[in-house]
Tab-separated table of N, CA and C and ligand atoms in Angstrom:
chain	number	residue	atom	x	y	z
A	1	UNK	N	193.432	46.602	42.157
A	1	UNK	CA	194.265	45.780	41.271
A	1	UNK	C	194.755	44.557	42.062
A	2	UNK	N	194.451	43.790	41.513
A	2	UNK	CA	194.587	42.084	42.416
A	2	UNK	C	196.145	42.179	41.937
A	3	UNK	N	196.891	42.202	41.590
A	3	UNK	CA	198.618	42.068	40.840
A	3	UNK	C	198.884	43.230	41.227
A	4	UNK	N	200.410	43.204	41.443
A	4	UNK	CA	201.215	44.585	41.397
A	4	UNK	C	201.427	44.559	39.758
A	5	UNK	N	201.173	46.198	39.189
A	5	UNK	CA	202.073	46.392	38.054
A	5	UNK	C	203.207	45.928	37.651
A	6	UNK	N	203.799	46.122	36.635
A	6	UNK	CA	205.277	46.095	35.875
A	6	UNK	C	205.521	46.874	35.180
A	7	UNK	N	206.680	48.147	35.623
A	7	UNK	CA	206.594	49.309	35.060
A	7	UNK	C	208.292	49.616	34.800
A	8	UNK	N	208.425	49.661	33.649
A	8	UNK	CA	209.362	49.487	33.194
A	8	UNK	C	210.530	51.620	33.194
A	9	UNK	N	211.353	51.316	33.910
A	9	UNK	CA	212.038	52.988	34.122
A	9	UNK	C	213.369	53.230	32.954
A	10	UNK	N	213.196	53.224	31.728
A	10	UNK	CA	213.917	53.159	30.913
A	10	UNK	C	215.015	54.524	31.320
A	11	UNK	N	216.179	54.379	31.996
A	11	UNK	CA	217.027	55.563	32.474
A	11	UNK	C	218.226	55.858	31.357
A	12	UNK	N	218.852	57.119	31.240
A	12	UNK	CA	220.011	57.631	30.741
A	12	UNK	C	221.181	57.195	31.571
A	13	UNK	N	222.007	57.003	30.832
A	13	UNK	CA	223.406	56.203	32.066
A	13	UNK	C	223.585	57.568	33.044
A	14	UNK	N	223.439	59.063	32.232
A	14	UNK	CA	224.264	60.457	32.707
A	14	UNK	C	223.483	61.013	33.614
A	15	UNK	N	221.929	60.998	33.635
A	15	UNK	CA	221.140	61.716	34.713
A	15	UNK	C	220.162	61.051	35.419
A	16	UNK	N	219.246	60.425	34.529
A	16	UNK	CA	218.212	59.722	35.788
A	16	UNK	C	218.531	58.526	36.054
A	17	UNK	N	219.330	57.711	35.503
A	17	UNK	CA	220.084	56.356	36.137
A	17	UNK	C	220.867	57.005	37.558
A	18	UNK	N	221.987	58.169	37.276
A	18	UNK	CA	222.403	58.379	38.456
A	18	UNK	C	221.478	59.226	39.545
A	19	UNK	N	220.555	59.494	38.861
A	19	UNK	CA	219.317	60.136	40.017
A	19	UNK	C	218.848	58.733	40.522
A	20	UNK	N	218.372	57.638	40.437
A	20	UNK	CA	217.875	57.208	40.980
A	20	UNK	C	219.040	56.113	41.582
A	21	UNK	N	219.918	56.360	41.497
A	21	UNK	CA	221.035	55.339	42.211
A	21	UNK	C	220.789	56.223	43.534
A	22	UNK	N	221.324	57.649	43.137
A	22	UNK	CA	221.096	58.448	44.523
A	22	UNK	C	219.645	58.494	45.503
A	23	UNK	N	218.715	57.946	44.835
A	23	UNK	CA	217.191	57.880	45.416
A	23	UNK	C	217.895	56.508	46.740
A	24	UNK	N	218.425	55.527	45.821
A	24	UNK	CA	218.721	53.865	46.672
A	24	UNK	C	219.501	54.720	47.934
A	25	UNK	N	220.625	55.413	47.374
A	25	UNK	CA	221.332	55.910	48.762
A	25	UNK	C	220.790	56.507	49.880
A	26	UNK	N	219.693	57.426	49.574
A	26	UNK	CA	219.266	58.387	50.554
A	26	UNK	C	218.039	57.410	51.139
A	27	UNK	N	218.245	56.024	50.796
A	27	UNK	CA	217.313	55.339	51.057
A	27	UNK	C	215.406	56.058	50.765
A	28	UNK	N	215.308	56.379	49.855
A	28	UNK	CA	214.219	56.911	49.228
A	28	UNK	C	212.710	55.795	48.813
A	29	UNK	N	211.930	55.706	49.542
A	29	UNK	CA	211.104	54.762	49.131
A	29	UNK	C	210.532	54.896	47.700
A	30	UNK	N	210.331	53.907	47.085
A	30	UNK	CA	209.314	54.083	45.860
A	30	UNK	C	209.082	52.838	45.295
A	31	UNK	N	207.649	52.676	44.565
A	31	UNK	CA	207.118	50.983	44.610
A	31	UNK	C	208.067	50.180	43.680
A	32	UNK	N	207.673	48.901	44.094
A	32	UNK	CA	209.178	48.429	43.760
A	32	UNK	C	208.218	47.406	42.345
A	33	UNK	N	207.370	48.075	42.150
A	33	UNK	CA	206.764	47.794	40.229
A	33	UNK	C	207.385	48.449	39.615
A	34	UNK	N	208.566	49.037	39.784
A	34	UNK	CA	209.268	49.759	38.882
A	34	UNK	C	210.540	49.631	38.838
A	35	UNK	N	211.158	48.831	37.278
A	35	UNK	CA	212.228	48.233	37.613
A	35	UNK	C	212.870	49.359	35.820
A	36	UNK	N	214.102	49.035	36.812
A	36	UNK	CA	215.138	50.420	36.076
A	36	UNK	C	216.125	49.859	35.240
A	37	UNK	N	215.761	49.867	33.724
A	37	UNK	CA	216.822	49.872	32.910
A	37	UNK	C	217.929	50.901	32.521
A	38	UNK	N	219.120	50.274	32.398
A	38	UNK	CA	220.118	51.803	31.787
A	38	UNK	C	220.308	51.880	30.482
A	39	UNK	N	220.293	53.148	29.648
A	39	UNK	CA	220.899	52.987	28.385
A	39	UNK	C	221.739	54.272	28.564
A	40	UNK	N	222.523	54.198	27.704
A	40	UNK	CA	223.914	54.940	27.320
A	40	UNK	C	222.930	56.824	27.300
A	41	UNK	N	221.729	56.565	26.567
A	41	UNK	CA	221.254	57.982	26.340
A	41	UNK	C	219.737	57.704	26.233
A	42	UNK	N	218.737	58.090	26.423
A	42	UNK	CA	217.322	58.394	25.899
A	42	UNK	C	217.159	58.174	24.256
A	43	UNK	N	218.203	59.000	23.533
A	43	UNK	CA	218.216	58.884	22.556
A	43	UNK	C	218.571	57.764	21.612
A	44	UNK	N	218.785	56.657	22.722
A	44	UNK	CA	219.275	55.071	22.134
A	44	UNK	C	217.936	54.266	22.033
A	45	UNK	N	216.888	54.938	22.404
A	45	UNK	CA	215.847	54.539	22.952
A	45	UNK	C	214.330	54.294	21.500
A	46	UNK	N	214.517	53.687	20.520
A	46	UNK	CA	213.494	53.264	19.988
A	46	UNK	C	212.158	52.999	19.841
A	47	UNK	N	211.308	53.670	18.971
A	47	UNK	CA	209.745	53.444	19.440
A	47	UNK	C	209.709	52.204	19.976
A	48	UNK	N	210.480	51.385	18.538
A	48	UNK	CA	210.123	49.565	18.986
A	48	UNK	C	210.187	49.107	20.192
A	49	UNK	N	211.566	49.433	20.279
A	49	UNK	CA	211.865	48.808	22.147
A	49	UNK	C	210.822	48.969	23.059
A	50	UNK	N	210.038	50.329	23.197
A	50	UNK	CA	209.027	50.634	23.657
A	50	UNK	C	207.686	49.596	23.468
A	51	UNK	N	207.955	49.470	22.533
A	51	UNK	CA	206.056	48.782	21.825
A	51	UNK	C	206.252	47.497	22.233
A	52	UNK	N	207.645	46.966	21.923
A	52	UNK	CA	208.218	45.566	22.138
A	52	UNK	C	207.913	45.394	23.907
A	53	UNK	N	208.041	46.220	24.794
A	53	UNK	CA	207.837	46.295	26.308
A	53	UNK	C	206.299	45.886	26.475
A	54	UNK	N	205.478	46.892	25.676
A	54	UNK	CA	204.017	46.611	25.789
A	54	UNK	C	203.901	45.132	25.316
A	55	UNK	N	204.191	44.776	24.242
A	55	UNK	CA	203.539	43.623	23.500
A	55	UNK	C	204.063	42.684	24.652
A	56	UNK	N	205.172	42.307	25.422
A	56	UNK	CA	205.236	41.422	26.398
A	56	UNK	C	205.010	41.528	27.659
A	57	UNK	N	203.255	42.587	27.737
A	57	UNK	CA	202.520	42.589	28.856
A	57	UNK	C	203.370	43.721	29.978
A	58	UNK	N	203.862	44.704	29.645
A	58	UNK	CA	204.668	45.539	30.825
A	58	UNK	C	203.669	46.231	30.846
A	59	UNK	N	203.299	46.982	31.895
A	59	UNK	CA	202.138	47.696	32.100
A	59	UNK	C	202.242	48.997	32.136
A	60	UNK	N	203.653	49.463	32.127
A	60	UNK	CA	203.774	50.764	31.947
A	60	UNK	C	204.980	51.181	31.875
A	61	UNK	N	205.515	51.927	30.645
A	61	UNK	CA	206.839	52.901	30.724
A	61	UNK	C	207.367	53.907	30.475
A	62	UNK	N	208.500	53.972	31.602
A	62	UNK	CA	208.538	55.621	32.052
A	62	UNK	C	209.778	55.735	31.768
A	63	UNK	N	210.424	56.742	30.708
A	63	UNK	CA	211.774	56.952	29.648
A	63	UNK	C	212.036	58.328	30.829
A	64	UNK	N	213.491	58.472	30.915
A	64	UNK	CA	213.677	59.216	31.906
A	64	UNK	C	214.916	59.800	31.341
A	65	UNK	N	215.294	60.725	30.936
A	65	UNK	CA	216.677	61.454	30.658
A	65	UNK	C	217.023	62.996	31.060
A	66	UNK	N	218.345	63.455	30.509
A	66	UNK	CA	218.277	64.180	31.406
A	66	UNK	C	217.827	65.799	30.859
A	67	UNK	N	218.289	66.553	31.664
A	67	UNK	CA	217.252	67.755	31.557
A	67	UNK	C	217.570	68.581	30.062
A	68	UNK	N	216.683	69.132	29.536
A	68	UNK	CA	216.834	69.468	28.194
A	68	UNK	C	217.652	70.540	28.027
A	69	UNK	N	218.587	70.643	27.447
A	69	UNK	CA	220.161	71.277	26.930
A	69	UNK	C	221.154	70.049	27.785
A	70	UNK	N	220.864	69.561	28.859
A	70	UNK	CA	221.724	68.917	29.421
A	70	UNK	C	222.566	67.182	29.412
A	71	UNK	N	221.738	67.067	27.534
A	71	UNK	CA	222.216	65.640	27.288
A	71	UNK	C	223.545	65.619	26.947
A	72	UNK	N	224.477	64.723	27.075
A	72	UNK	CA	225.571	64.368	27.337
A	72	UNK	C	226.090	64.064	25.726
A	73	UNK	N	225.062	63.493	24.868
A	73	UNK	CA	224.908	63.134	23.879
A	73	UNK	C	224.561	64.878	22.702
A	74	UNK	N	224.104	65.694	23.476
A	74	UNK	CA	223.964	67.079	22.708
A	74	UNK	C	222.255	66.787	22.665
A	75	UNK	N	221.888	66.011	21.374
A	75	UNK	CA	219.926	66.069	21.451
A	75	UNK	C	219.518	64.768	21.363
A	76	UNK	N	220.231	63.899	22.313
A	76	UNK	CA	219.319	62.694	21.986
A	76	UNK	C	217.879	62.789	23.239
A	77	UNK	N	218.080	63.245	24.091
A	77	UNK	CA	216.829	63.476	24.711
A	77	UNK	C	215.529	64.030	24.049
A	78	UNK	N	215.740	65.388	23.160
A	78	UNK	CA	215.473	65.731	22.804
A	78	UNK	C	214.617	64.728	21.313
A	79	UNK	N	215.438	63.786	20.537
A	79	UNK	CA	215.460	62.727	19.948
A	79	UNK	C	213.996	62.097	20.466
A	80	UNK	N	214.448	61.508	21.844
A	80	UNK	CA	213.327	60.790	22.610
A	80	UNK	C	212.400	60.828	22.639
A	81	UNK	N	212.325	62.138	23.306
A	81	UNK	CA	210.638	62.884	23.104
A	81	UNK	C	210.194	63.279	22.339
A	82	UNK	N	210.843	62.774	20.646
A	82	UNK	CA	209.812	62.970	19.763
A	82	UNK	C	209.251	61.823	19.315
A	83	UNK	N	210.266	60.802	19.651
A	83	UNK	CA	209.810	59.525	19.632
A	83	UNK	C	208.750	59.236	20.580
A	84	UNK	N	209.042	59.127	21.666
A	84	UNK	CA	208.124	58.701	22.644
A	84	UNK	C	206.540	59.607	22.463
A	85	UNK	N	206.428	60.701	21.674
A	85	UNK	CA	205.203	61.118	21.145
A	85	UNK	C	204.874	60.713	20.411
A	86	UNK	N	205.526	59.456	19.434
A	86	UNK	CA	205.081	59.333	17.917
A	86	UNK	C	204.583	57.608	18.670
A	87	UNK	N	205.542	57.106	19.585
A	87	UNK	CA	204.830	56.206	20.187
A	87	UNK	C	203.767	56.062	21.073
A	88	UNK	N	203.597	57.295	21.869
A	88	UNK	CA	201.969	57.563	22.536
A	88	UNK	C	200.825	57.545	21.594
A	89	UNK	N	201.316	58.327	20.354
A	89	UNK	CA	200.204	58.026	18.989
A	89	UNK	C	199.835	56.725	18.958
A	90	UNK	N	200.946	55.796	18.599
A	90	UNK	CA	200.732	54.077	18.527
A	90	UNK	C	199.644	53.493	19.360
A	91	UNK	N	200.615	53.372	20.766
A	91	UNK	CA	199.724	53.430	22.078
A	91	UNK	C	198.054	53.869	21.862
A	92	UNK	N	197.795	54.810	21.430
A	92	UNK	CA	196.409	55.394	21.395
A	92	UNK	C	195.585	54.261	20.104
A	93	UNK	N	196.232	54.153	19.307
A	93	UNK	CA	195.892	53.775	18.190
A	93	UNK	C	195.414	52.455	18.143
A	94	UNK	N	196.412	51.564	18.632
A	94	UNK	CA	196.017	49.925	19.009
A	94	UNK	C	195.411	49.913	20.386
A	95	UNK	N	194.947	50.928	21.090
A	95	UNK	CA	193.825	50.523	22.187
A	95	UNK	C	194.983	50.246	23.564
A	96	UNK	N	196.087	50.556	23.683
A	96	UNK	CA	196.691	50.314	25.105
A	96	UNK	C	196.916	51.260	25.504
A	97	UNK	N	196.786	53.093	25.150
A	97	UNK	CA	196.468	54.257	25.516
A	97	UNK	C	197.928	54.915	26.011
A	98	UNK	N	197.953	55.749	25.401
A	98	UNK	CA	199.399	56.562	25.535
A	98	UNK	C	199.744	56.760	27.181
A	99	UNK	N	198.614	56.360	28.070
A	99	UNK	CA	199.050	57.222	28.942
A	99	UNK	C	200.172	56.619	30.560
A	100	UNK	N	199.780	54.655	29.340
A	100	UNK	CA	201.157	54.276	29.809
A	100	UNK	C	202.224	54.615	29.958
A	101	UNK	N	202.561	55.318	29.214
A	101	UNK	CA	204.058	55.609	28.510
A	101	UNK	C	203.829	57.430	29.070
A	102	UNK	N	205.153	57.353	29.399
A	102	UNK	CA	205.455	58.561	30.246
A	102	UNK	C	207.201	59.305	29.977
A	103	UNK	N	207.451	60.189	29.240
A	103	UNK	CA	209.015	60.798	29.549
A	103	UNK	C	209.049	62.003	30.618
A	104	UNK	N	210.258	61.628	30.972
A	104	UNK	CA	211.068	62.537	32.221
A	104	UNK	C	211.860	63.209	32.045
A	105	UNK	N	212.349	64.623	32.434
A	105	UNK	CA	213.556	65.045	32.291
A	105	UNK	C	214.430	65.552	33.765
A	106	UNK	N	215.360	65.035	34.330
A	106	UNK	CA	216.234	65.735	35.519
A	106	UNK	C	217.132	65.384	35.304
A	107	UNK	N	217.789	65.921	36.051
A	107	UNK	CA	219.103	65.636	36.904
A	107	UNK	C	219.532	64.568	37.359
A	108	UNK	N	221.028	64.428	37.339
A	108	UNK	CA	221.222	63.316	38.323
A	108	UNK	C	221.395	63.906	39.885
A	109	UNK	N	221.262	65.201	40.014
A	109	UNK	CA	221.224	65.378	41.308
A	109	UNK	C	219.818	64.897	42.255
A	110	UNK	N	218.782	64.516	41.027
A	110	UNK	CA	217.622	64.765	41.586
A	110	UNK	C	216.927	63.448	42.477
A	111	UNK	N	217.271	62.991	43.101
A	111	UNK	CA	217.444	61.583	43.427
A	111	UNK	C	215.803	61.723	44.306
A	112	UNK	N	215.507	62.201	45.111
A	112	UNK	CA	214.420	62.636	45.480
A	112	UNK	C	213.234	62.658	44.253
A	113	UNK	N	213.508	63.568	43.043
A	113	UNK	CA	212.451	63.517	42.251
A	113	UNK	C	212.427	62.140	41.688
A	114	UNK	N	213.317	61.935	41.326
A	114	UNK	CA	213.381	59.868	40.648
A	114	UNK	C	212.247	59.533	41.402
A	115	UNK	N	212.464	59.148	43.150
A	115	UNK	CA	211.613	58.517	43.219
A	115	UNK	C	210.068	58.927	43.264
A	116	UNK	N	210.020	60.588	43.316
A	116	UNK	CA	208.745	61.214	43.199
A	116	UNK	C	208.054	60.977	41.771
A	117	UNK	N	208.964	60.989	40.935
A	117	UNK	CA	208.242	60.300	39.586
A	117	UNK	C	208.153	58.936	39.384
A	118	UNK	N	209.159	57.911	39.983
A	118	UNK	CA	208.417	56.485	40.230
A	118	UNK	C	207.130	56.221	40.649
A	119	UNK	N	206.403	57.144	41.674
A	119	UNK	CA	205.960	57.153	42.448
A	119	UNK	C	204.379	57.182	41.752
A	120	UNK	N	204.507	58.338	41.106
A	120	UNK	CA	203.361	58.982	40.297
A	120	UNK	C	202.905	57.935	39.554
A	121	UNK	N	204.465	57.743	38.400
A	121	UNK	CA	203.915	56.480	37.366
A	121	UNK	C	203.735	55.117	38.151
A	122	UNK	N	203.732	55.302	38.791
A	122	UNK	CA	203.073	53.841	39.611
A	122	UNK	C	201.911	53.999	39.646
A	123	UNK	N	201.591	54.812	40.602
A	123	UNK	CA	199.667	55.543	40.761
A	123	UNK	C	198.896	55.908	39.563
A	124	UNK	N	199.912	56.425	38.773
A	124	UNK	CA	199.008	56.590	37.230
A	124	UNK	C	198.814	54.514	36.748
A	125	UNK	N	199.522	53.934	37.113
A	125	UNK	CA	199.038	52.465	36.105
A	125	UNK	C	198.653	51.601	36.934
A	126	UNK	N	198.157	51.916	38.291
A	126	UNK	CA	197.650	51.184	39.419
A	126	UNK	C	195.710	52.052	38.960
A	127	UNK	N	195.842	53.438	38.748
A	127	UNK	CA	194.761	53.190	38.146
A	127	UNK	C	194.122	53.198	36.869
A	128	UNK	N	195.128	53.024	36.285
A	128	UNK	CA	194.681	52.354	34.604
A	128	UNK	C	194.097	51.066	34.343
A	129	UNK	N	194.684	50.459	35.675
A	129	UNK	CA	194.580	49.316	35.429
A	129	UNK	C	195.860	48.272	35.131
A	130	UNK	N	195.727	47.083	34.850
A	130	UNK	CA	196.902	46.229	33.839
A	130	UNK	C	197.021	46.235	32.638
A	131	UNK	N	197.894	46.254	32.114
A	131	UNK	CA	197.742	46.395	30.899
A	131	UNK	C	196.442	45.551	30.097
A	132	UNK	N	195.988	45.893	28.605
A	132	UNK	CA	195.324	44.869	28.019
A	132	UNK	C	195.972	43.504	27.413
A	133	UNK	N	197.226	43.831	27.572
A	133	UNK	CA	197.613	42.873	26.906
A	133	UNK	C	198.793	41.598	28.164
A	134	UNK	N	198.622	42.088	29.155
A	134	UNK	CA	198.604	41.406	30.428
A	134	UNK	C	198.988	39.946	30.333
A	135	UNK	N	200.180	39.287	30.751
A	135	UNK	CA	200.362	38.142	30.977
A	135	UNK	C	200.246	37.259	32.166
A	136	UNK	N	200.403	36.075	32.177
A	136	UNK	CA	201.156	35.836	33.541
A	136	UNK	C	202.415	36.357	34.151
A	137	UNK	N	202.256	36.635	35.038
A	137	UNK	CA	203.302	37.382	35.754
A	137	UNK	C	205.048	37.024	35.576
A	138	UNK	N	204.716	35.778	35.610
A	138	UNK	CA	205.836	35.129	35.423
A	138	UNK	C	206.906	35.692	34.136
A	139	UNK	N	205.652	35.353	32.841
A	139	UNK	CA	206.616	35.755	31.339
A	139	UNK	C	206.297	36.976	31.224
A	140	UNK	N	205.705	38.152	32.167
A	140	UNK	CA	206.464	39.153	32.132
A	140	UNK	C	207.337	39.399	32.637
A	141	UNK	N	207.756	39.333	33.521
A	141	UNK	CA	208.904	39.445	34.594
A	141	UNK	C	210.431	38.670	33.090
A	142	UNK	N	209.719	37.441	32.589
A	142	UNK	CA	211.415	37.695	31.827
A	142	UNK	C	210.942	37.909	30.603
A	143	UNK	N	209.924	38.857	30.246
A	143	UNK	CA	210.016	39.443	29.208
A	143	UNK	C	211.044	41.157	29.869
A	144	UNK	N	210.591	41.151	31.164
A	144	UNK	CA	211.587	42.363	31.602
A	144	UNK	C	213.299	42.058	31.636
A	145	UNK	N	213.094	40.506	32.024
A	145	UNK	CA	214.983	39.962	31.541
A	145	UNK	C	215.287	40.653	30.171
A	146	UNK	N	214.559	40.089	29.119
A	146	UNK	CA	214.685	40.041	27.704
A	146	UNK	C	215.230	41.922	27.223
A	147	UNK	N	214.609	42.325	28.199
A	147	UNK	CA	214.591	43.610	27.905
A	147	UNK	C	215.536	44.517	28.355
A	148	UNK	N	216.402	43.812	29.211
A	148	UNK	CA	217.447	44.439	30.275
A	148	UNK	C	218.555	43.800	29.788
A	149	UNK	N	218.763	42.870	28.832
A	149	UNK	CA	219.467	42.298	27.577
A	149	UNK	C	219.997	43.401	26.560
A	150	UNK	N	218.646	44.176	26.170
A	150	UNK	CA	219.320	44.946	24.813
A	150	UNK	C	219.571	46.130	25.242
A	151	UNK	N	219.435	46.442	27.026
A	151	UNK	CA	219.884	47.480	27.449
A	151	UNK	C	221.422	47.270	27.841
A	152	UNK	N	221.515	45.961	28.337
A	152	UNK	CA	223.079	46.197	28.774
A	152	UNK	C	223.542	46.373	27.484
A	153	UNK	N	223.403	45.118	26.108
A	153	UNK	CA	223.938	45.390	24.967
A	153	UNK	C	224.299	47.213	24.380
A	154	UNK	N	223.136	47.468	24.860
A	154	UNK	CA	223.304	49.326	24.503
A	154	UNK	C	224.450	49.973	25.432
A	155	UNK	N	224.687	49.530	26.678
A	155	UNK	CA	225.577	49.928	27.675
A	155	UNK	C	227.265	49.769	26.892
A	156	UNK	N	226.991	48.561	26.643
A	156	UNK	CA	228.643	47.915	26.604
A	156	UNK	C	228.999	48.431	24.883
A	157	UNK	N	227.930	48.284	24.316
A	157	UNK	CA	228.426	48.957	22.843
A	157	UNK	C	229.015	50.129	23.298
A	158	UNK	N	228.513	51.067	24.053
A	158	UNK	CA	229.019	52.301	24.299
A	158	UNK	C	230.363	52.359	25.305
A	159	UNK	N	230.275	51.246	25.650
A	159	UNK	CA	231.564	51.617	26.613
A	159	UNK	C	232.898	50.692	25.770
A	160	UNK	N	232.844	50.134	24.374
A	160	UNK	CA	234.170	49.343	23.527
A	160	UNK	C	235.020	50.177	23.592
B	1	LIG	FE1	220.978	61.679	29.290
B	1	LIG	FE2	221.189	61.806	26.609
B	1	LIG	S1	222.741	61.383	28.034
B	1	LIG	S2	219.413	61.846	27.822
């Protein structure tokens, strides 16, 4: 792959946001094509937002919440991953292949696995390839601004 990926880590504020804060502390390596949004829950988390990531060339994303009984929210994780299956369908359907798109479930203790699953979904879209729908690097990178927009918006709604 002549380009590094752009792999988008869609996190829960309650478990894998704070798993992978704890990955930064323990100084934990993992490729740095993987840039970490927060939302309030998994379950804030929309096919669209998802499809909307692809359509502005992200090459891969990985929804991360926390472990199942253990949402903060009761079932929005749970929520997620039925979404994020109904969007791997999509994915399959228009030709950019589900296997971009990836959900997680831990801990926030798990700061170690964060970056062991950064890690993976990196290697899984390093050999997929770039996406098909692939930009210049540039207007992806602030199509990833654009996108870290309706995540803080999701943050701060939740914290009025
Ligand atoms: Fe973590 Fe809901 S609060 S997935």
């Amino acid at each position: 792959m002549d380009q590094e990926p752009v792999i988008l880590a869609l996190c829960c504020h309650y478990c894998a946001y704070a798993a992978a804060d704890m990955a930064g502390s323990m100084r934990l390596q993992y490729p740095s094509s993987v840039r970490i949004l927060r939302f309030p829950c998994t379950g804030k988390i929309e096919v669209n937002y998802v499809l909307s990531a692809f359509e502005r060339g992200i090459d891969g994303v990985m929804v991360a919440g926390c472990l199942e009984g253990g949402c903060h929210y009761l079932e929005g994780n749970l929520r997620a991953r039925r979404r994020m299956e109904r969007a791997k369908q999509l994915l399959d359907e228009i030709g950019i292949g589900s296997g971009r798109l990836e959900m997680f479930n831990l801990s926030s203790a798990e700061g170690p696995r964060f970056a062991e699953i950064a890690t993976q979904m990196h290697n899984r879209i390093v050999k997929l390839g770039l996406s098909p729908l692939r930009r210049a690097r540039s207007e992806v990178l602030s199509g990833v601004a654009v996108m870290a927009q309706a995540s803080a918006a999701a943050i701060a709604g939740e914290t009025k």
